[in-house]
Coordinates of C-alpha atoms in Angstrom, one line a residue:
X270 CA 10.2 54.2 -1.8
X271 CA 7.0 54.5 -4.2
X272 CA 3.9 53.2 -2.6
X273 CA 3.5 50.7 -5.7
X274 CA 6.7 49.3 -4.1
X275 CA 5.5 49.0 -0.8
X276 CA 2.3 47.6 -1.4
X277 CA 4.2 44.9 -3.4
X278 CA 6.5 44.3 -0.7
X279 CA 3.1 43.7 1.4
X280 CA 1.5 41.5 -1.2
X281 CA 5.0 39.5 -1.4
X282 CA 5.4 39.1 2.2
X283 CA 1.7 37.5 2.7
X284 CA 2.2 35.1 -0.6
X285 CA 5.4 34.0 1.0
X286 CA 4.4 32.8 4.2
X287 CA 0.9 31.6 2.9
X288 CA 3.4 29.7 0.3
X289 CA 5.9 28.4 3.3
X290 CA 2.9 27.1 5.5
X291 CA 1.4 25.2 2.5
X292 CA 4.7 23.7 0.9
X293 CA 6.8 23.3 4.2
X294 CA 6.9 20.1 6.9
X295 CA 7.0 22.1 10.2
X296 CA 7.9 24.9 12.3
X297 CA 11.6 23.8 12.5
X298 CA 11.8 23.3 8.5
X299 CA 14.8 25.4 7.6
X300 CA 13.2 26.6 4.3
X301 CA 10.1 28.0 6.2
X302 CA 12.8 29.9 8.8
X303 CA 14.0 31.1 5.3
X304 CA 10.6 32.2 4.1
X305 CA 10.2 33.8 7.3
X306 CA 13.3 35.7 7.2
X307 CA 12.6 36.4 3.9
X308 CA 8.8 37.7 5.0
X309 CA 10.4 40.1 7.4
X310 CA 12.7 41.5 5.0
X311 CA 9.7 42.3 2.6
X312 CA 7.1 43.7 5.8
X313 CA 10.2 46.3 6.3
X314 CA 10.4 47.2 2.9
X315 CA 6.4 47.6 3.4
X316 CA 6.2 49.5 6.9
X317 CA 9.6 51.5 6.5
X318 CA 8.1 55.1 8.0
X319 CA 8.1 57.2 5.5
X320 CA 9.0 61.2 5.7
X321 CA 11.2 61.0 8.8
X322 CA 14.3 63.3 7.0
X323 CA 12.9 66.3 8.7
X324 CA 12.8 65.0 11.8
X325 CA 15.4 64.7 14.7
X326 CA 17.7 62.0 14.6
X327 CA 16.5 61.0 18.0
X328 CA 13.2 60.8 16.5
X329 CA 13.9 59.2 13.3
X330 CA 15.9 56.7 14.9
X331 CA 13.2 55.7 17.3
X332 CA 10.7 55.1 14.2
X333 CA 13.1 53.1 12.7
X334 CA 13.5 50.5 15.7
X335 CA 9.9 50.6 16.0
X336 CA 9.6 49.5 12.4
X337 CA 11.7 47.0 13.2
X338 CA 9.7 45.6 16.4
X339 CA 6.5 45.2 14.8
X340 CA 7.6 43.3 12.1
X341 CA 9.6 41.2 14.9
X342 CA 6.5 41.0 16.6
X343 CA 4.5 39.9 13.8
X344 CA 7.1 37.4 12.6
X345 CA 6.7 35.7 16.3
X346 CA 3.2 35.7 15.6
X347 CA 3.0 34.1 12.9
X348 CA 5.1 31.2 13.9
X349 CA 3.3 31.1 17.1
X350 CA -0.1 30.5 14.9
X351 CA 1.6 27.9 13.0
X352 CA 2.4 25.8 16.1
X353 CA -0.6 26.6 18.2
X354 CA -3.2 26.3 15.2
X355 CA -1.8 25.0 12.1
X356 CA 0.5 22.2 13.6
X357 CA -1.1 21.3 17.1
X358 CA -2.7 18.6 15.9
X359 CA 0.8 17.2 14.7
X360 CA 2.3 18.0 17.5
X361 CA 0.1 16.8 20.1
X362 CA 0.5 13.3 18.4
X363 CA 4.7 13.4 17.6
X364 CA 5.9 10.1 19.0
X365 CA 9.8 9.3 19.9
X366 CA 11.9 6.1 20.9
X367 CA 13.9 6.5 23.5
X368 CA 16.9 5.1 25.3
X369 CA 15.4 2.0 26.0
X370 CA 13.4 1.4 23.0
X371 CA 10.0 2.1 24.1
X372 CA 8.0 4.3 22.3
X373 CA 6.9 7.8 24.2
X374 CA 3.9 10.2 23.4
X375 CA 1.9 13.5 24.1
X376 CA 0.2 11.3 27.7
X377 CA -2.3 14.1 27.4
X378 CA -4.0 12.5 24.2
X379 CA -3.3 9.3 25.4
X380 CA -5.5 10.3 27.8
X381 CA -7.8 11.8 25.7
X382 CA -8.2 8.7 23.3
X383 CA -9.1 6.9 26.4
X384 CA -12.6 8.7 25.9
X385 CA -13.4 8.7 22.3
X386 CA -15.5 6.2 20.8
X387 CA -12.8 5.1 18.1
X388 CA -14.9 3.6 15.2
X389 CA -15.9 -0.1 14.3
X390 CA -14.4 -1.5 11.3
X391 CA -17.0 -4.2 9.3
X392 CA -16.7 -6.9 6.2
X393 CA -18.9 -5.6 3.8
X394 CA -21.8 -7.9 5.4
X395 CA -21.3 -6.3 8.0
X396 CA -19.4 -8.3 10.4
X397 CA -17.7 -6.7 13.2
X398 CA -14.0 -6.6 13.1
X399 CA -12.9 -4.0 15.3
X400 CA -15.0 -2.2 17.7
X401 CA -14.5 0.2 20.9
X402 CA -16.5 -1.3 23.8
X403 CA -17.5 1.2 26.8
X404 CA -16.1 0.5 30.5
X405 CA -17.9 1.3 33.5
X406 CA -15.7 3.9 34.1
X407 CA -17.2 5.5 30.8
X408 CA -13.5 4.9 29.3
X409 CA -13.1 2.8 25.7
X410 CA -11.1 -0.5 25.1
X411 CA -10.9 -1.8 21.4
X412 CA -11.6 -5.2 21.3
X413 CA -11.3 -7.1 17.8
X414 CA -13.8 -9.9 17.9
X415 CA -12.9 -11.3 14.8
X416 CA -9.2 -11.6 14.0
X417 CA -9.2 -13.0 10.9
X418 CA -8.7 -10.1 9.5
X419 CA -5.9 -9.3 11.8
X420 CA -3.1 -8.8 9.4
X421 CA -4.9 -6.1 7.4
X422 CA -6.6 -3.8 9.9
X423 CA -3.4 -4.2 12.3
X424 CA -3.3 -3.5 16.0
X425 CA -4.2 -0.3 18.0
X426 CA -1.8 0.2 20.9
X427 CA -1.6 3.8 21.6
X428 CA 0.6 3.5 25.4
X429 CA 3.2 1.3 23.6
X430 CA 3.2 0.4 19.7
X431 CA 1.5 2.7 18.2
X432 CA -1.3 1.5 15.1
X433 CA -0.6 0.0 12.2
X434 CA -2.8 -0.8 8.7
X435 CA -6.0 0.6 8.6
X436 CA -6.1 1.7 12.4
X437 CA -3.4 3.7 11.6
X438 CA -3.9 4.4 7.7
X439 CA -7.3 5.7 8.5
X440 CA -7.1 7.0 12.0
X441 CA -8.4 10.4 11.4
X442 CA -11.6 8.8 10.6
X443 CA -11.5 6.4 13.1
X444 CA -10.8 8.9 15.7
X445 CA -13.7 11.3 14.4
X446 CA -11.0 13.9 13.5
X447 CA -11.2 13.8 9.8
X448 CA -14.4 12.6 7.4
X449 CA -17.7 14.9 9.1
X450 CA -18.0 18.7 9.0
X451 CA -14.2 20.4 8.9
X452 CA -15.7 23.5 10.2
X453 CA -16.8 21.4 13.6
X454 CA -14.1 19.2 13.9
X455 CA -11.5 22.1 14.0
X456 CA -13.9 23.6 16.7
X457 CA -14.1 20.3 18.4
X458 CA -10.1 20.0 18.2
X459 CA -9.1 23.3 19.5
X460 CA -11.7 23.2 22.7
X461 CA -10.8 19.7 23.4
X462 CA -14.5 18.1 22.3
X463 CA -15.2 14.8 23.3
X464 CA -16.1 13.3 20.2
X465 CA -16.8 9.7 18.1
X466 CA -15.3 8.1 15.8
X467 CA -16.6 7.5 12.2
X468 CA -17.1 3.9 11.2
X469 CA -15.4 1.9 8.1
X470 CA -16.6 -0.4 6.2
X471 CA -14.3 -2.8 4.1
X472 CA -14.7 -4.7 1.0
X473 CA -13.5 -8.1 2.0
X474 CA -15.7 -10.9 3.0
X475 CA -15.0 -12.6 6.4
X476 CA -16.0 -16.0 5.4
X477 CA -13.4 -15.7 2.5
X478 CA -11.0 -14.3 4.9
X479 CA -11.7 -17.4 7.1
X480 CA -11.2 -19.5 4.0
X481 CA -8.0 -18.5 3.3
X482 CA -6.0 -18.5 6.5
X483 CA -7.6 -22.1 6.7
X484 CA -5.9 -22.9 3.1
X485 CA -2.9 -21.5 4.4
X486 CA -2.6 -23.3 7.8
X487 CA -0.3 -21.8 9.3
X488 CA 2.2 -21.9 6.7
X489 CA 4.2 -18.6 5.5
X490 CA 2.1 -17.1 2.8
X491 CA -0.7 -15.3 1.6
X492 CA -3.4 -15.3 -1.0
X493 CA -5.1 -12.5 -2.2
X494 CA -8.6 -12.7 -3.9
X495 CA -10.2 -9.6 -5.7
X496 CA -12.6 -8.3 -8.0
X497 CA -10.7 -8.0 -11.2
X498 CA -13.6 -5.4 -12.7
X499 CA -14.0 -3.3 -9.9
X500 CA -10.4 -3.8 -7.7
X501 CA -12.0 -4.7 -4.6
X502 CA -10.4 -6.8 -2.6
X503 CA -12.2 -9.5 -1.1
X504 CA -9.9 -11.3 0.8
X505 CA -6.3 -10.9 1.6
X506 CA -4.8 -12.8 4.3
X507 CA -1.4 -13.2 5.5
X508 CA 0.6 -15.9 7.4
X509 CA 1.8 -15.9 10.3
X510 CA -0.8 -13.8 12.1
X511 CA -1.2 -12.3 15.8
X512 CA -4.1 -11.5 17.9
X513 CA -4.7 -7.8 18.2
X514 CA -6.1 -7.9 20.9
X515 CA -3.3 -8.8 22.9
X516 CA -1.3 -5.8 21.6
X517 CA -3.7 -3.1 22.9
X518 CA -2.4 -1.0 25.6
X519 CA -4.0 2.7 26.9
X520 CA -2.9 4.8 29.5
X521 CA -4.4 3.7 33.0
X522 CA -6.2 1.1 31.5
X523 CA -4.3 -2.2 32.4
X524 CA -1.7 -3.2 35.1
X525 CA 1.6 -3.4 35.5
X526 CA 1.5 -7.2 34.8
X527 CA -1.1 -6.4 32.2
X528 CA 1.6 -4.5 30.2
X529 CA 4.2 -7.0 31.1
X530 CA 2.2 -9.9 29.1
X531 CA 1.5 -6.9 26.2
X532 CA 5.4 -6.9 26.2
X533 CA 6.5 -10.4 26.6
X534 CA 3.6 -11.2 23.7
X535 CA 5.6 -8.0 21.0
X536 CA 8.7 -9.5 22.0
X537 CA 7.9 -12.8 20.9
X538 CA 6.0 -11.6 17.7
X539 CA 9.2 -9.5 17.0
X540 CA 11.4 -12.8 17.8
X541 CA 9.8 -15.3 15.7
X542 CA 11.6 -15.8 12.2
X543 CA 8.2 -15.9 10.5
X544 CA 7.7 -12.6 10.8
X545 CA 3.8 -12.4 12.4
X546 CA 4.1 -8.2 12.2
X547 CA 4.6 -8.2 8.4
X548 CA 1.5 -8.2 6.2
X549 CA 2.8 -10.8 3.3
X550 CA 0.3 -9.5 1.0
X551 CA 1.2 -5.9 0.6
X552 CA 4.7 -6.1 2.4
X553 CA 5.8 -9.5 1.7
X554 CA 8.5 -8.8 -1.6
X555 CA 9.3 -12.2 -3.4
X556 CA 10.5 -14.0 -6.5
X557 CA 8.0 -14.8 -8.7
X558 CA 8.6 -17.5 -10.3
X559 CA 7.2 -18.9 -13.4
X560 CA 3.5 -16.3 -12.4
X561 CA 5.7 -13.5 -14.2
X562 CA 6.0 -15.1 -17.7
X563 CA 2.2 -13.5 -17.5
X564 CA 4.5 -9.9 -17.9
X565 CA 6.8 -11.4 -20.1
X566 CA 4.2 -12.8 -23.0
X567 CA 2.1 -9.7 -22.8
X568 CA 5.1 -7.7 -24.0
X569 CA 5.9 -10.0 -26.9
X570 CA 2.4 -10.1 -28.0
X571 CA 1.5 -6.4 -27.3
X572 CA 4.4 -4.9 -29.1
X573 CA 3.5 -7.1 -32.2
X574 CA 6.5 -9.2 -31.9
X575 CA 4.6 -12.7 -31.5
X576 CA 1.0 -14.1 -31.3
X577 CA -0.4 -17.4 -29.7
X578 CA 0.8 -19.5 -32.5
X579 CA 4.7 -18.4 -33.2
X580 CA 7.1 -21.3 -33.2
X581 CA 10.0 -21.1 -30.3
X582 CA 12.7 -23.4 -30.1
X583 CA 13.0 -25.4 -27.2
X584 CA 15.6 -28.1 -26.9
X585 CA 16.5 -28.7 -23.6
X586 CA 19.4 -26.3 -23.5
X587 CA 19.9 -22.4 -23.9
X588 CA 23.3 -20.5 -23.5
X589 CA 23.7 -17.0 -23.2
X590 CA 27.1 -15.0 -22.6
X591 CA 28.1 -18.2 -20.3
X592 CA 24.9 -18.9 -18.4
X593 CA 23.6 -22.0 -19.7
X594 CA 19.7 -22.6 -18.6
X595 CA 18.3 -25.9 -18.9
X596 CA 14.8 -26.6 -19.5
X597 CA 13.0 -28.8 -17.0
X598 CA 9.7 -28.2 -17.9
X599 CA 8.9 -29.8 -21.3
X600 CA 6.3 -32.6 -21.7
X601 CA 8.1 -34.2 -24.4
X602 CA 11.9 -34.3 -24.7
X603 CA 11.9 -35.4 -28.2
X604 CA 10.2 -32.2 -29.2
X605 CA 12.1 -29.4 -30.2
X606 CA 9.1 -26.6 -31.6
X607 CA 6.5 -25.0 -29.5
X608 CA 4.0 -22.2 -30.1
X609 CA 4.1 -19.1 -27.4
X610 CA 0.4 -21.0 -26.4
X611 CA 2.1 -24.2 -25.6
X612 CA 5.4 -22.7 -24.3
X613 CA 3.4 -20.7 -21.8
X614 CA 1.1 -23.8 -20.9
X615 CA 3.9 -25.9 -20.3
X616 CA 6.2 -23.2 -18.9
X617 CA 9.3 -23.3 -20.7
X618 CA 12.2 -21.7 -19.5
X619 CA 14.2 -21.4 -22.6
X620 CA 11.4 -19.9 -24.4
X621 CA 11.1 -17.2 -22.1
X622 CA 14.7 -17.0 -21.9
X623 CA 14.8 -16.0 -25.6
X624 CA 11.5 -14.1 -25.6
X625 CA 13.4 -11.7 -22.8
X626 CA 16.6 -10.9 -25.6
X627 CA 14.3 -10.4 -27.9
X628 CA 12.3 -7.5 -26.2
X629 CA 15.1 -5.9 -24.9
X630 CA 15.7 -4.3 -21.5
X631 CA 13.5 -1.2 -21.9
X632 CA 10.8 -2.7 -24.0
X633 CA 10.3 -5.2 -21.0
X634 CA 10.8 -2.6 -18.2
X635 CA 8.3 -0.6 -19.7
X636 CA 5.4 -3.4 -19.8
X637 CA 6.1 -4.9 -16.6
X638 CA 5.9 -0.8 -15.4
X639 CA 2.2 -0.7 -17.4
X640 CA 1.7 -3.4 -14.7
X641 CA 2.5 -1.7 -12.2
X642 CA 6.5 -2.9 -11.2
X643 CA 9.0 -0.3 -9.8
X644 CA 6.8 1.4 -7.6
X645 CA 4.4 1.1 -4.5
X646 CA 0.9 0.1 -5.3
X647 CA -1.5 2.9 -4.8
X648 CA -3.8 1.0 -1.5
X649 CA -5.6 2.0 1.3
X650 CA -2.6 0.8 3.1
X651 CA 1.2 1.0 2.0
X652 CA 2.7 -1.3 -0.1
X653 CA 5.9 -2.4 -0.6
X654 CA 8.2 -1.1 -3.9
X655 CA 8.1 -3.7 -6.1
X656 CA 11.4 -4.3 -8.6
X657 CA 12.4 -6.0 -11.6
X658 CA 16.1 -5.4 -11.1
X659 CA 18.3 -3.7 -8.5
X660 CA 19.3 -1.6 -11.0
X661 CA 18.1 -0.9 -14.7
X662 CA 21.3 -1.0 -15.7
X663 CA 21.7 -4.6 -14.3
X664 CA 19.6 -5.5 -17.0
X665 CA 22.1 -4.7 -19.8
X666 CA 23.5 -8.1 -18.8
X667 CA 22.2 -10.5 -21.1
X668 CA 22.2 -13.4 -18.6
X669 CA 20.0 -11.4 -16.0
X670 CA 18.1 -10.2 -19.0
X671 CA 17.2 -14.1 -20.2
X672 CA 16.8 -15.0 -16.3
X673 CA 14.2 -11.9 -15.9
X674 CA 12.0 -12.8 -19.3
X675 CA 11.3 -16.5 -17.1
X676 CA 10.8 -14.7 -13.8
X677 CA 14.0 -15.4 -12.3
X678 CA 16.6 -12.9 -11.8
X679 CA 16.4 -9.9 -9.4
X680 CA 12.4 -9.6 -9.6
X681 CA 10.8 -9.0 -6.5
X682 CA 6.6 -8.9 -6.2
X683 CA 4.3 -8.2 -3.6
X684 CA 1.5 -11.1 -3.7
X685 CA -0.8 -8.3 -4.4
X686 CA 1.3 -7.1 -7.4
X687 CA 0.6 -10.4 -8.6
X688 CA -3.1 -11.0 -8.2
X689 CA -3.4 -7.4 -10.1
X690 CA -1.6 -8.9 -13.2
X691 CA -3.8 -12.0 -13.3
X692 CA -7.2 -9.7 -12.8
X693 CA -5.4 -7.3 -15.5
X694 CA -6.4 -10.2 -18.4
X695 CA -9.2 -11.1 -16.9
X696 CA -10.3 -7.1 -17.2
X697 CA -9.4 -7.3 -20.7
X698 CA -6.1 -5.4 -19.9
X699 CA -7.1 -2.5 -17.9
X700 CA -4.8 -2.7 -14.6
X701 CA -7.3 -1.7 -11.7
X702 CA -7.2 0.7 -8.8
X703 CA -7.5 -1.7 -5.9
X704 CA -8.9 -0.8 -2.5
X705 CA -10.7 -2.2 0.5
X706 CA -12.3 0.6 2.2
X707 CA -15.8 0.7 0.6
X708 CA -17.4 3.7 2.8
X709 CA -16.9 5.8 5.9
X710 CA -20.4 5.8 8.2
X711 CA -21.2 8.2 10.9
X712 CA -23.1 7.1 14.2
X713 CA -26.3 7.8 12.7
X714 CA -25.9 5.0 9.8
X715 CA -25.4 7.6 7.2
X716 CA -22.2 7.2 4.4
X717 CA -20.6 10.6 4.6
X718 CA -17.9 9.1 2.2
X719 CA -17.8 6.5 -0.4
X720 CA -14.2 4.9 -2.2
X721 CA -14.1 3.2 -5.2
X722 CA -10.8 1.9 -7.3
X723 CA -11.1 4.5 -10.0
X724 CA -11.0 3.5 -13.7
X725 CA -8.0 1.9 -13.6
X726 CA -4.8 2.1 -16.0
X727 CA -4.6 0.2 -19.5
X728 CA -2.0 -2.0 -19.7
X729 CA -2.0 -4.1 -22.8
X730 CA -4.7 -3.6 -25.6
X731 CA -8.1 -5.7 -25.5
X732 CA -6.5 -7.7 -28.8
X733 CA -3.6 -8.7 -26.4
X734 CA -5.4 -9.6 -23.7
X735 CA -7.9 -12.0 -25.3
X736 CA -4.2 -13.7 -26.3
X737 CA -3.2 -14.1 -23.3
X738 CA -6.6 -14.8 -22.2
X739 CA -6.4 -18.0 -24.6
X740 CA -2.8 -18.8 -23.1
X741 CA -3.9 -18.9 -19.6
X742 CA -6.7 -20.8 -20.2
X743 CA -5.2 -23.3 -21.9
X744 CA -2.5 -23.4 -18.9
X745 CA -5.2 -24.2 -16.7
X746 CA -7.0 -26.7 -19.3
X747 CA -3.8 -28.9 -20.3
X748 CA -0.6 -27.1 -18.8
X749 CA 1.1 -27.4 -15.6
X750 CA -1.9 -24.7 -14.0
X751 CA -4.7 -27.7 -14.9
X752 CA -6.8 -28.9 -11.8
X753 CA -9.7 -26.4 -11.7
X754 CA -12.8 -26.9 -12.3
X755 CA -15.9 -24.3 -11.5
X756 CA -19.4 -25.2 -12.9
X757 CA -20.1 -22.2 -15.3
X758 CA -16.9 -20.4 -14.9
X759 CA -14.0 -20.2 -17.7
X760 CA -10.2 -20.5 -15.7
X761 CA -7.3 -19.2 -16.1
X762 CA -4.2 -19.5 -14.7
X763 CA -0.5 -19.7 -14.3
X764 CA 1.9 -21.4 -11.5
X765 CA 5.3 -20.6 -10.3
X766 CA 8.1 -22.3 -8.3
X767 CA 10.7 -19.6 -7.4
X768 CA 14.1 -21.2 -7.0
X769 CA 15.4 -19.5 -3.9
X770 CA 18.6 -20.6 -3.2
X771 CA 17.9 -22.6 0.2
X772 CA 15.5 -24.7 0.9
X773 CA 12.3 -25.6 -0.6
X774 CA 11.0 -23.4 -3.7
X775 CA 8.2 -20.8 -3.3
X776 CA 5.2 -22.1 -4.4
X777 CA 2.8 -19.5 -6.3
X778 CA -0.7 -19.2 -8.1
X779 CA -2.1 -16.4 -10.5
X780 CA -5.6 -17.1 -12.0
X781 CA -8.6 -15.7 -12.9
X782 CA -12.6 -17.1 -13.0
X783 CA -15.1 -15.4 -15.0
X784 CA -18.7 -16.7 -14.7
X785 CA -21.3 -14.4 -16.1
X786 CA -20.9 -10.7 -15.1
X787 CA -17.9 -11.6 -12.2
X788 CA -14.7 -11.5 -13.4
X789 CA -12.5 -13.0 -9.8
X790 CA -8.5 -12.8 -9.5
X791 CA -6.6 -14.6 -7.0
X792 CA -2.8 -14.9 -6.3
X793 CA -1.3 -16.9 -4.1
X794 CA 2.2 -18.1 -2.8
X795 CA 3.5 -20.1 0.0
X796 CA 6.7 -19.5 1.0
X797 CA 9.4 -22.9 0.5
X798 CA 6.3 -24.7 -0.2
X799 CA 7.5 -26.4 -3.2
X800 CA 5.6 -26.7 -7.1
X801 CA 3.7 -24.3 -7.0
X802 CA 1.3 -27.0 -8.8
X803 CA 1.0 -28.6 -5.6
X804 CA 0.7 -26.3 -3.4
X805 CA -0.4 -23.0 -4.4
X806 CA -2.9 -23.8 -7.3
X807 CA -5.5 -26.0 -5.2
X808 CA -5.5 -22.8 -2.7
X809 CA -5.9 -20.5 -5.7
X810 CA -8.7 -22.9 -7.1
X811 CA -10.4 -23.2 -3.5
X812 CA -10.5 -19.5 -3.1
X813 CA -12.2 -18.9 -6.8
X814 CA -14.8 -21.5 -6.2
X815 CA -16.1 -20.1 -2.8
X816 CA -16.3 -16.6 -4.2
X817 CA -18.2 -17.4 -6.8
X818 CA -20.6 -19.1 -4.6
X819 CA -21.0 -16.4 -2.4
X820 CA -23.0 -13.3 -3.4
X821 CA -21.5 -10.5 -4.1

């Protein structure tokens, strides 16, 4: 073999495993045992002694297993770097569930967590949500003083549950492993370092926060409020709720009746057919209602199909491959033409109906995609997928088509979703990167990282959205979404009732309120709460006219 070979085989093998460490999940992943192989193939190519035909055959044979040792050898040690370097930090936190349901982890950093200062998590006035308050036994216990915020930060509960939300989206910087000097950390990691945790702070306003679990009393919902310029959120809550503090649970650090009552207080969370544990506003997927003709009328007016003043027929009655949809929404039975402006005002079903044949399956798919639909929301925390059918192909059926265009159908939103279509026309139809980590803080007060929502994604052009500008407005100044009022500040606005099958409707609200310089969108829904005219848009008009007495 040429030396050009050989070094070639060399080069090969180290690209191969720097490629398999890089691309592949773990140890155990059978593509990096592949690579490996495949590495040790290429080292023997490399190492094979060279000039060994003269010797013995004892001789040459015992070169040739030697060869073939060291590159074992090596091979062994480079998987052993990969679990004692690479992966330890993985490994040392790999959880299981085991026979009897309870969650099981490395009790070594169990033990260890009991003596990091984990972070504080603030409101951007800084309010103190979450904190880890020193024992006299120089151990840690997190505390959440504040729980209104419960829902979105989640619990902490390393002996038992785990973390969830931003205790567990942003542990690494809660824990002090990830945010400060990599060089140290990794140092601090491998010689077991006591260390402390890096403090967030949030976008969201506690009093808001307050406001709206207040709003929503108790009942099954959520409302989301942000800034529709910059995507920060500035409240989202969700009902049902829990205490996090009731949840936490760290080795040695309660009693056995201590964890029983942890226990007995997950089992009933876990029980109760409310769901507490889910987080409505990014987890919670439901219909939509009547909020999603927002989607529909930005398709028709930004593929030039329609503007605020084209006629619709309206009638009372629309049929379509056997599905016949009958309008309930129209203010005057006797009349029969309405512009897109008054159609969206007033809500009409068989307008929307129509206005969904007319676009099309893929013409609609792709704008309520623009929107964001058929995907998870990029977020500090994750989000649910949101749909618009089960299937595309589902929408080939004209019925489900006309059911979709009125926000019927198969569509499923996160309430979040739907407060980033309402602050999409209010930002002049740029969809924005939402988020509500602002900045990471070290103990010293200084921000060793800052977040922001990015530029966002355009949606509909500037022309379209001053239309649908002009339709939600008038919604909220004559239509079924009238009611607000704000010294100073233009509304807009759009309510839902999402037929559900059993029970009670879901009520929902999508507006906007731009007052000077702020530009403020809110969505909100209560589940089987009934018109969403009733119920939702006082909450949605509540929420707008706090924040915009607030300072920002």
């Amino acid at each position: 073999m040429t030396t050009f070979l050989r070094f070639a085989a060399f080069v090969a093998a180290l690209l191969v495993v720097a490629y398999g460490l890089g691309e592949t999940s773990d140890q155990a992943d059978q593509r990096w045992l592949v690579l490996l192989a495949a590495a040790g193939v290429m080292l023997s190519i490399a190492w094979w002694p060279r000039g060994t035909s003269s010797l013995p055959i004892y001789n040459r044979t015992v070169l040739r297993w030697a060869t073939l040792l060291v590159v074992a050898v090596t091979l062994i040690s480079v998987q052993l770097v990969r679990i004692q370097i690479v992966e330890s930090g993985r490994i040392a936190a790999r959880s299981a569930e085991v026979g009897d349901g309870q969650v099981v982890s490395n009790p070594r950093e169990r033990l260890r967590a009991l003596q990091v200062q984990r972070g504080a998590i603030t409101d951007r006035h800084g309010q103190v949500l979450a904190e880890s308050v020193e024992q006299s036994d120089g151990t840690f216990v997190r505390q959440y003083p504040n729980i209104e915020a419960a829902g979105l930060i989640g619990y902490y509960s390393p002996a038992l549950y785990g973390s969830t939300n931003i205790e567990d989206a942003y542990d690494s910087y809660l824990s002090g492993t990830d945010g400060g000097n990599p060089a140290q950390e990794w140092i601090n990691g491998v010689i077991h370092e006591d260390r402390r945790g890096y403090d967030l702070s949030l976008t969201i306003d506690i009093d808001l926060q307050q406001k709206a679990n207040e709003l929503l009393a108790g009942r099954p919902g959520a409302v989301v409020l942000m800034d529709a310029d910059t995507g920060e959120v500035l409240a989202m809550a969700g009902a049902p709720s829990f205490d996090p503090n009731r949840l936490y649970a760290n080795t040695g650090q309660q009693s056995e009746e201590e964890m029983a009552a942890i226990r007995a207080y997950w089992q009933e969370l876990v029980a109760n057919p409310d769901a507490p544990l889910v987080f409505r506003p990014t987890q919670g997927l439901l219909n939509p209602g009547s909020t999603f003709k927002t989607v529909t009328a930005s398709a028709i007016v930004d593929s030039g199909r329609a503007n605020a003043d084209t006629i619709f027929r309206d009638d009372g009655l629309f049929e379509v491959d056997g599905r016949v949809i009958e309008e309930p929404n129209r203010p005057d039975s006797t009349q029969i033409d309405f512009t897109l402006e008054e159609s969206y005002a007033w809500s009409l079903n068989v307008v929307f109906a129509q206005i969904g044949l007319q676009l099309g399956s893929d013409t609609l798919l792709d704008y309520a995609e623009r929107f964001g639909f058929d995907s998870a929301i990029d977020f500090d925390i994750p989000t649910a997928e949101t749909q618009i059918a089960s299937t595309r192909d589902e929408l080939n059926n004209r019925a489900l088509l006309a059911d979709t265009g009125f926000g019927q159908g198969q569509i499923l939103a996160t309430p979040l979703q739907m407060a980033l279509i309402a602050a999409t026309i209010a930002n002049d139809g740029v969809v924005p990167d939402p988020y509500v980590v602002d900045h990471v803080i070290d103990s010293e007060g200084k921000t060793i990282e800052q977040f922001s929502g990015g530029g966002g994604q355009r949606a509909i052009s500037p022309e379209s959205a001053a239309i649908i500008q002009r339709l939600m407005q008038s919604s909220a100044e004559f239509g079924y979404a009238s009611g607000i009022e704000i010294d100073g500040a233009t509304i807009g606005g759009k309510t839902g009732t999402a037929e559900v099958g059993e029970g009670e409707p879901h009520a929902w609200y999508t507006g906007y309120a731009i007052a000077g310089d702020r530009r403020l969108a809110v969505a909100v829904v209560v589940e089987h709460g009934g018109p969403g005219s009733e119920t939702a848009l006082p909450i949605g008009g509540e929420m707008l006219r706090a924040a915009l007495e607030t300072t920002p």
